[in-house]
CSV table of C-alpha atoms in Angstrom, one decimal:
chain,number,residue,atom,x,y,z
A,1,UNK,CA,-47.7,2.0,3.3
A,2,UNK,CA,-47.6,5.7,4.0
A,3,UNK,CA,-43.9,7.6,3.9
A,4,UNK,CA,-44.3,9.2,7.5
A,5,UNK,CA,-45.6,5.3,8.7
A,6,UNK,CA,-41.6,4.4,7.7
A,7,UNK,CA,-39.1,5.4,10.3
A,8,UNK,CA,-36.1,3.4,9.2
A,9,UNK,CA,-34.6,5.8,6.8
A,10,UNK,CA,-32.4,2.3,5.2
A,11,UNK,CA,-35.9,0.1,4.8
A,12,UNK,CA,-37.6,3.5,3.1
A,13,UNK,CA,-34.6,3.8,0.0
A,14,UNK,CA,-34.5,0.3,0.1
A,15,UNK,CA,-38.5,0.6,-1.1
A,16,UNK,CA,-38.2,3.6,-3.0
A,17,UNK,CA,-35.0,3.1,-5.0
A,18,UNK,CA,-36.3,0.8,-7.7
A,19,UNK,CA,-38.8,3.4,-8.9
A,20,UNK,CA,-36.1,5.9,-9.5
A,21,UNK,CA,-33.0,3.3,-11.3
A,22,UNK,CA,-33.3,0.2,-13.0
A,23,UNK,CA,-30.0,-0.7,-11.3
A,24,UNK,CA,-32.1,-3.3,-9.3
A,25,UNK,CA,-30.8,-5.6,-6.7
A,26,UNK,CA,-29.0,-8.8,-7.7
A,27,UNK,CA,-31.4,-10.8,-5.6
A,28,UNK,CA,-34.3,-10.1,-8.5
A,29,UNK,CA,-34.3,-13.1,-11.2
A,30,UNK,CA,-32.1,-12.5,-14.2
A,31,UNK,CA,-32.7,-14.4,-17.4
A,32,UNK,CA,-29.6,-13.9,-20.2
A,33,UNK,CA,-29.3,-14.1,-24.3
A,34,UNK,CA,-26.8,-15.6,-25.7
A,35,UNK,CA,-26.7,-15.8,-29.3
A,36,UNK,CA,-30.3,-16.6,-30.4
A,37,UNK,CA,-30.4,-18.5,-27.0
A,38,UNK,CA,-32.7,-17.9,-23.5
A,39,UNK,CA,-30.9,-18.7,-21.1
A,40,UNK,CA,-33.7,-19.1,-17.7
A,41,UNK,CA,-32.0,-21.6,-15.6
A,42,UNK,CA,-30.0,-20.8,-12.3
A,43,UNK,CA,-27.5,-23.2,-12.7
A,44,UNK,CA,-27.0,-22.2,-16.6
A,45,UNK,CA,-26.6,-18.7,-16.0
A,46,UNK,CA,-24.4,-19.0,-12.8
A,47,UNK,CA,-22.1,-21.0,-15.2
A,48,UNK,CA,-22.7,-18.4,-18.0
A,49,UNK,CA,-21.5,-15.8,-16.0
A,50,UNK,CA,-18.8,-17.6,-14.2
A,51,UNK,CA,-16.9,-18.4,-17.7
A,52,UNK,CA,-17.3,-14.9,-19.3
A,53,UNK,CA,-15.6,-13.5,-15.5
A,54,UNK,CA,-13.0,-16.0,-15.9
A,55,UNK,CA,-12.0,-15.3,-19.4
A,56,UNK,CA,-12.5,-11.3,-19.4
A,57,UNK,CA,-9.1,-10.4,-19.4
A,58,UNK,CA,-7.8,-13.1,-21.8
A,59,UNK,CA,-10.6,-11.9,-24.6
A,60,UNK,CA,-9.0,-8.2,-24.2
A,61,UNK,CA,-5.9,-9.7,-25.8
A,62,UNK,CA,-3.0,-8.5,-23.9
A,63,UNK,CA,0.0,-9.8,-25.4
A,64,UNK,CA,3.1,-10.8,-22.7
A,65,UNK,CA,5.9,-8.8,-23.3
A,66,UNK,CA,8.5,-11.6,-23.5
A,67,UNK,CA,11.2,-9.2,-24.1
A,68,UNK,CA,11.3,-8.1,-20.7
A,69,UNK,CA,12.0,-11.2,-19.5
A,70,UNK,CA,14.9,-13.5,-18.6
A,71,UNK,CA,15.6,-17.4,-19.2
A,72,UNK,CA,14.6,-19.7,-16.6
A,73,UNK,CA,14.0,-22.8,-18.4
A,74,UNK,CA,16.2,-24.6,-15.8
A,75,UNK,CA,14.1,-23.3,-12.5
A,76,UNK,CA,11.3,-25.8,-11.4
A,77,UNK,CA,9.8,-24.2,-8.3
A,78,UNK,CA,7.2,-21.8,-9.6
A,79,UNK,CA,8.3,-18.6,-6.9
A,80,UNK,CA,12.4,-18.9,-7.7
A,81,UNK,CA,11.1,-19.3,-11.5
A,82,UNK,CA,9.1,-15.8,-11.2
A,83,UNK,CA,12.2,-14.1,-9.5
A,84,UNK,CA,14.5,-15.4,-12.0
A,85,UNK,CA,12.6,-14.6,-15.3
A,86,UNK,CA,11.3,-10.7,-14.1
A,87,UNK,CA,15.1,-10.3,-12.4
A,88,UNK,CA,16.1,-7.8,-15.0
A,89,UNK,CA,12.8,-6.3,-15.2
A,90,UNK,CA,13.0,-2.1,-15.0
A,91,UNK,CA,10.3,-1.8,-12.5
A,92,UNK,CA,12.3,-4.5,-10.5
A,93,UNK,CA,15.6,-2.4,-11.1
A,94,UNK,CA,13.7,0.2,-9.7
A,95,UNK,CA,12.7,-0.6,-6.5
A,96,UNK,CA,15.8,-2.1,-5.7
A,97,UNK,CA,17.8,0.9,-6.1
A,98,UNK,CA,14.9,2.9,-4.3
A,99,UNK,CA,16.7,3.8,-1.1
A,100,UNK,CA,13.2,3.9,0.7
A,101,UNK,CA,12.9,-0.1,0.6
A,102,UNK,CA,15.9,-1.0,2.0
A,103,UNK,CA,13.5,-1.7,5.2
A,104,UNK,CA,12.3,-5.0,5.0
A,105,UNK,CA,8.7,-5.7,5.8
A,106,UNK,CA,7.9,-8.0,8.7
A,107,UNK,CA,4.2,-8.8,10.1
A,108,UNK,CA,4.1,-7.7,13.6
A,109,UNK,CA,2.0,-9.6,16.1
A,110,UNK,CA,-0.8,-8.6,16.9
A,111,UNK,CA,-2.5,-8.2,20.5
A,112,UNK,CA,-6.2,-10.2,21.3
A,113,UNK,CA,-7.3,-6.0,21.8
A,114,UNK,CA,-6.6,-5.2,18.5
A,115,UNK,CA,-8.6,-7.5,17.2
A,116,UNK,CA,-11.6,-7.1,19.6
A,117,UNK,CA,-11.5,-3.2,18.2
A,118,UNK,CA,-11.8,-4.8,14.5
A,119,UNK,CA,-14.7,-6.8,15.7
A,120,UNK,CA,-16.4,-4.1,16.9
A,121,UNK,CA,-16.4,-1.7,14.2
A,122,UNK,CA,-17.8,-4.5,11.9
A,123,UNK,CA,-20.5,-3.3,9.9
A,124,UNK,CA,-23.5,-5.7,10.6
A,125,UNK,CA,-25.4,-4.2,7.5
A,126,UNK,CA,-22.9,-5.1,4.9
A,127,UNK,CA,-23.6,-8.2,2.7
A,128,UNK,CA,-22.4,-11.5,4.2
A,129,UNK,CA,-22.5,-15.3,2.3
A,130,UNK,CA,-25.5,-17.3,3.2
A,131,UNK,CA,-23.9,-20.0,5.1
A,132,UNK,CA,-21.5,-17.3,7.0
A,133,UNK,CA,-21.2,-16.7,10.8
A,134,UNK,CA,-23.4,-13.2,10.8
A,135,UNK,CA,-21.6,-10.1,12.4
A,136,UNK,CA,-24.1,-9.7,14.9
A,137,UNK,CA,-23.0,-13.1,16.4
A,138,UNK,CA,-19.2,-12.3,16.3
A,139,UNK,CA,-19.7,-8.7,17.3
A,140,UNK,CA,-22.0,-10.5,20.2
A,141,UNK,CA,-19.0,-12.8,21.4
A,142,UNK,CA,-16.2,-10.8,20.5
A,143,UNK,CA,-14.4,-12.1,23.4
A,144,UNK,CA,-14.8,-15.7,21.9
A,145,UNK,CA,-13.5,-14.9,18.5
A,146,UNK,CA,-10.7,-12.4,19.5
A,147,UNK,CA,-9.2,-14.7,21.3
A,148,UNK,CA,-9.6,-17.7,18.5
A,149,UNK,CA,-8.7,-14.8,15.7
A,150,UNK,CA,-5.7,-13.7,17.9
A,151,UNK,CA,-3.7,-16.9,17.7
A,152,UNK,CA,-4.9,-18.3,14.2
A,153,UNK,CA,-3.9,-14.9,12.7
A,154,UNK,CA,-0.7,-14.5,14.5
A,155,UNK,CA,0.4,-17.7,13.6
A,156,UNK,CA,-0.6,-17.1,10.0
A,157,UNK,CA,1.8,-13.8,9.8
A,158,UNK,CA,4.9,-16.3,11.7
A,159,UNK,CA,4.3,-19.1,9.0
A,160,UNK,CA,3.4,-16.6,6.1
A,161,UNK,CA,0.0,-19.2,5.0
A,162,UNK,CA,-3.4,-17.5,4.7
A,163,UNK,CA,-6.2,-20.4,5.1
A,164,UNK,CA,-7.3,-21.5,2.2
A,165,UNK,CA,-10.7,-21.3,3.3
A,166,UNK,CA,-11.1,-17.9,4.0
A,167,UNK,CA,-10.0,-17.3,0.2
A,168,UNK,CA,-13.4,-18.8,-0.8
A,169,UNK,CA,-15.8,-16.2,-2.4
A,170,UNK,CA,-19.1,-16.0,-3.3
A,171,UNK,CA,-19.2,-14.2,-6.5
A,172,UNK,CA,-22.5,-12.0,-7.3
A,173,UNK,CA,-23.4,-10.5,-11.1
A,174,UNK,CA,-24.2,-6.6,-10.3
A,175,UNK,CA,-26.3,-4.9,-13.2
A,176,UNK,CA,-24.0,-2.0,-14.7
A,177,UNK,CA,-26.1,-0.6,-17.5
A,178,UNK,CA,-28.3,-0.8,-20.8
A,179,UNK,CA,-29.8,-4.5,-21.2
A,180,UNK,CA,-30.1,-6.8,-18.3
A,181,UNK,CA,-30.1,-9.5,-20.6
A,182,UNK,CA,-26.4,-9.0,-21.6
A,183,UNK,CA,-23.8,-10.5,-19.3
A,184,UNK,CA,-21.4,-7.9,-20.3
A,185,UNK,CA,-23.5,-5.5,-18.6
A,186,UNK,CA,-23.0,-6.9,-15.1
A,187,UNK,CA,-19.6,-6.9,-12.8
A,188,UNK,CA,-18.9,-9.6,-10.5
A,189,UNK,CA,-18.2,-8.7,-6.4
A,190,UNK,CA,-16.8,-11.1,-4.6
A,191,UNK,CA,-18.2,-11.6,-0.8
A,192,UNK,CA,-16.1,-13.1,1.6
A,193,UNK,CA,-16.7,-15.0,4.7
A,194,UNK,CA,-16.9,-12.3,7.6
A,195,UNK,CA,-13.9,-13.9,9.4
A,196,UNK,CA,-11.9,-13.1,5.8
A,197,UNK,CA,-12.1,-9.9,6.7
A,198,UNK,CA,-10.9,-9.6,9.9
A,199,UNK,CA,-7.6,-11.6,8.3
A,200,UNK,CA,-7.8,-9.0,5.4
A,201,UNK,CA,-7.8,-5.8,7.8
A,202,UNK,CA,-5.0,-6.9,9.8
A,203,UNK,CA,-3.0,-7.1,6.8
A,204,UNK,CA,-4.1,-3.9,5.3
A,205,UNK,CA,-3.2,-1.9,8.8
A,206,UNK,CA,0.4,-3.2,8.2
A,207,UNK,CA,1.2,-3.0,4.8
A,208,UNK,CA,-0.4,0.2,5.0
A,209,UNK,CA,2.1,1.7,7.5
A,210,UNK,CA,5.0,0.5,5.7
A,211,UNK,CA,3.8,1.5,2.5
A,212,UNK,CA,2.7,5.2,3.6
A,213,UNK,CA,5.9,6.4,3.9
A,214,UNK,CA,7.0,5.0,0.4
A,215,UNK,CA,4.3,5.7,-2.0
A,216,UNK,CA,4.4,9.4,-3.4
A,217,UNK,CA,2.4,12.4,-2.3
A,218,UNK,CA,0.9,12.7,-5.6
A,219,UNK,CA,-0.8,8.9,-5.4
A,220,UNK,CA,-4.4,9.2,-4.4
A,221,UNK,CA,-5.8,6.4,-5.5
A,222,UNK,CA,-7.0,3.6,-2.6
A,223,UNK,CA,-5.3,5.6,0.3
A,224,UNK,CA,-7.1,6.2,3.6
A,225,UNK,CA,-7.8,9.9,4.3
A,226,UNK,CA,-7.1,10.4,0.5
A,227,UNK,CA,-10.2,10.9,-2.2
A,228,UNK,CA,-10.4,11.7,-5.7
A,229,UNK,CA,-11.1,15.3,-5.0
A,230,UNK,CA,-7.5,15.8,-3.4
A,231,UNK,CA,-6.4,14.9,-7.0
A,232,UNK,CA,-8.5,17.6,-8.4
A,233,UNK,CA,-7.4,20.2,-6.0
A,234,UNK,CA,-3.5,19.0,-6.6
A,235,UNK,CA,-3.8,19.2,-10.3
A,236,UNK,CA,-5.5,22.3,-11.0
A,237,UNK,CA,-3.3,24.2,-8.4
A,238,UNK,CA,0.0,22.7,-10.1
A,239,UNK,CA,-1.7,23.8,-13.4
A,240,UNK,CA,-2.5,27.3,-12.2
A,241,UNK,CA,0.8,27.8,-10.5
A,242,UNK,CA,2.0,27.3,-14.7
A,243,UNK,CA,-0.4,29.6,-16.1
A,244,UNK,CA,0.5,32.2,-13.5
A,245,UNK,CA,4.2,32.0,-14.6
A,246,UNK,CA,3.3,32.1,-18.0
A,247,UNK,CA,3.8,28.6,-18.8
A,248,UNK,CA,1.9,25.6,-20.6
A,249,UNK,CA,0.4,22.5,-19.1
A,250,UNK,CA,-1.1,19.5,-20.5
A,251,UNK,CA,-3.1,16.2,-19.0
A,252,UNK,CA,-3.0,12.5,-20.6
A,253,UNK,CA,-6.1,11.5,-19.7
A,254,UNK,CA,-6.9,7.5,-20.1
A,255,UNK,CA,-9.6,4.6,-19.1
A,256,UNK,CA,-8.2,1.4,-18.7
A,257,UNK,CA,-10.8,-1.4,-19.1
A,258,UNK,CA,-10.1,-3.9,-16.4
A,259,UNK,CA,-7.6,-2.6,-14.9
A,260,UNK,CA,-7.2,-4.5,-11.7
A,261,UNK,CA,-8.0,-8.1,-13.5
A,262,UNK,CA,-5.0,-6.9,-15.8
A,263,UNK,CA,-2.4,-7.3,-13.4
A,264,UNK,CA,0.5,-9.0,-13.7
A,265,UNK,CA,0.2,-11.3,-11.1
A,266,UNK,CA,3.7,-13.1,-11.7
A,267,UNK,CA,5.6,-9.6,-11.8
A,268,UNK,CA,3.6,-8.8,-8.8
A,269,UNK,CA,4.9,-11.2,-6.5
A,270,UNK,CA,8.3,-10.3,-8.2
A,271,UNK,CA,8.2,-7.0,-7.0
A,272,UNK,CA,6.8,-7.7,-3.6
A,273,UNK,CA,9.7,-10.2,-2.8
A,274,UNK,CA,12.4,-9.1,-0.5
């Protein structure tokens, strides 16, 4: 096929790209060494793969600071045992006497319009699991599924319960680097069902505008309208401001390996509890 024959700019890199990186897509067959072993099979290396994801963080060796933590020996229900033991906590102490919080957070409702504008900026190119509803087909009867989304949703903020369903992921091995036939050099991404993310947006609108306000002007990271280079612009003006007055600056600079899979998930819903 001739370049000027390919008019859809997507379908053209989509050709091209795998002559220029070996970063191929996750689609391609991938075969696995472990030990002195081959490892060919689908079903070996899905299970390969699925117990070296699972057991990342635990092989980094991240000891529990125990220290930190109060008694709660006594405390059978697993949420009032969380609040109890991280009650003393310094990050805890710290958000509650953070005068900013003193708000409490409710889920609003949310209107069947609101939802049919969520629908519609769906992106139908995005990758979708194979036995999911495609976005063409909601985007096509939006009117259908805003209406079903707009009750199941607002009765999910009123009773606080996010289906279990829609927490089902399909979980895909993305080549990173060096050898393919490592399976430390891939990353899982988890896919959800399309109808997840509909859930997941309204969520994100409204913690987002509770949070906005909260969160300091110096975090960047994973805020709308925000990017990595507003960091850069922030830091080097604070450090030229210094120089200019004849001072000193200095930067900490650190890579934390798993940095998301590393969090505390107990002290998490700690904090987040009103």
């Amino acid at each position: 096929m001739c370049p000027k024959d390919i008019e859809d700019n997507r379908k053209f890199w989509k050709t091209a790209k795998p002559f220029f990186s070996d970063k191929v897509s996750s689609k391609n067959n991938i075969s696995l060494i472990e030990g002195e072993q081959m490892i060919l099979k689908d079903a070996d290396i899905a299970e390969t793969f699925n117990e070296y994801f699972i057991n990342i963080v635990p092989l980094l060796g991240i000891q529990k600071n125990n220290d930190l933590l109060s008694y709660s020996g006594h405390i059978t229900d697993p949420i009032n045992k969380i609040l109890e033991e991280y009650k003393e906590h310094y990050s805890i102490a710290a958000i509650e006497n953070n005068k900013s919080f003193k708000s409490p957070f409710y889920f609003q409702a949310i209107t069947k319009d609101y939802i049919l504008s969520l629908i519609n900026s769906l992106d139908p190119s995005k990758s979708c699991q194979k036995e999911d509803i495609p976005i063409r087909i909601i985007k096509s009867n939006a009117d259908i599924f805003s209406n079903l989304l707009f009750h199941s949703i607002n009765y999910c903020f009123m009773s606080s319960i996010f289906p279990d369903q829609l927490k089902i992921a399909e979980v895909i091995p993305i080549f990173k680097k060096d050898s393919k036939i490592k399976k430390e050099n891939y990353r899982p991404v988890s896919i959800l069902l399309n109808l997840s993310k509909i859930y997941e947006m309204c969520i994100c609108d409204q913690l987002t505008g509770y949070f906005d306000d909260i969160l300091s002007d110096v975090q960047f990271g994973f805020r709308k309208g925000i990017s990595s280079q507003d960091c850069l612009i922030s830091l080097t003006e604070t450090w030229r401001e210094s120089v200019d007055n004849k001072g000193a600056f200095g930067a900490l600079l650190t890579d934390l390996s798993k940095a998301f899979d590393c969090v505390n998930h107990d002290l998490l819903i700690a904090k987040l509890h009103d």
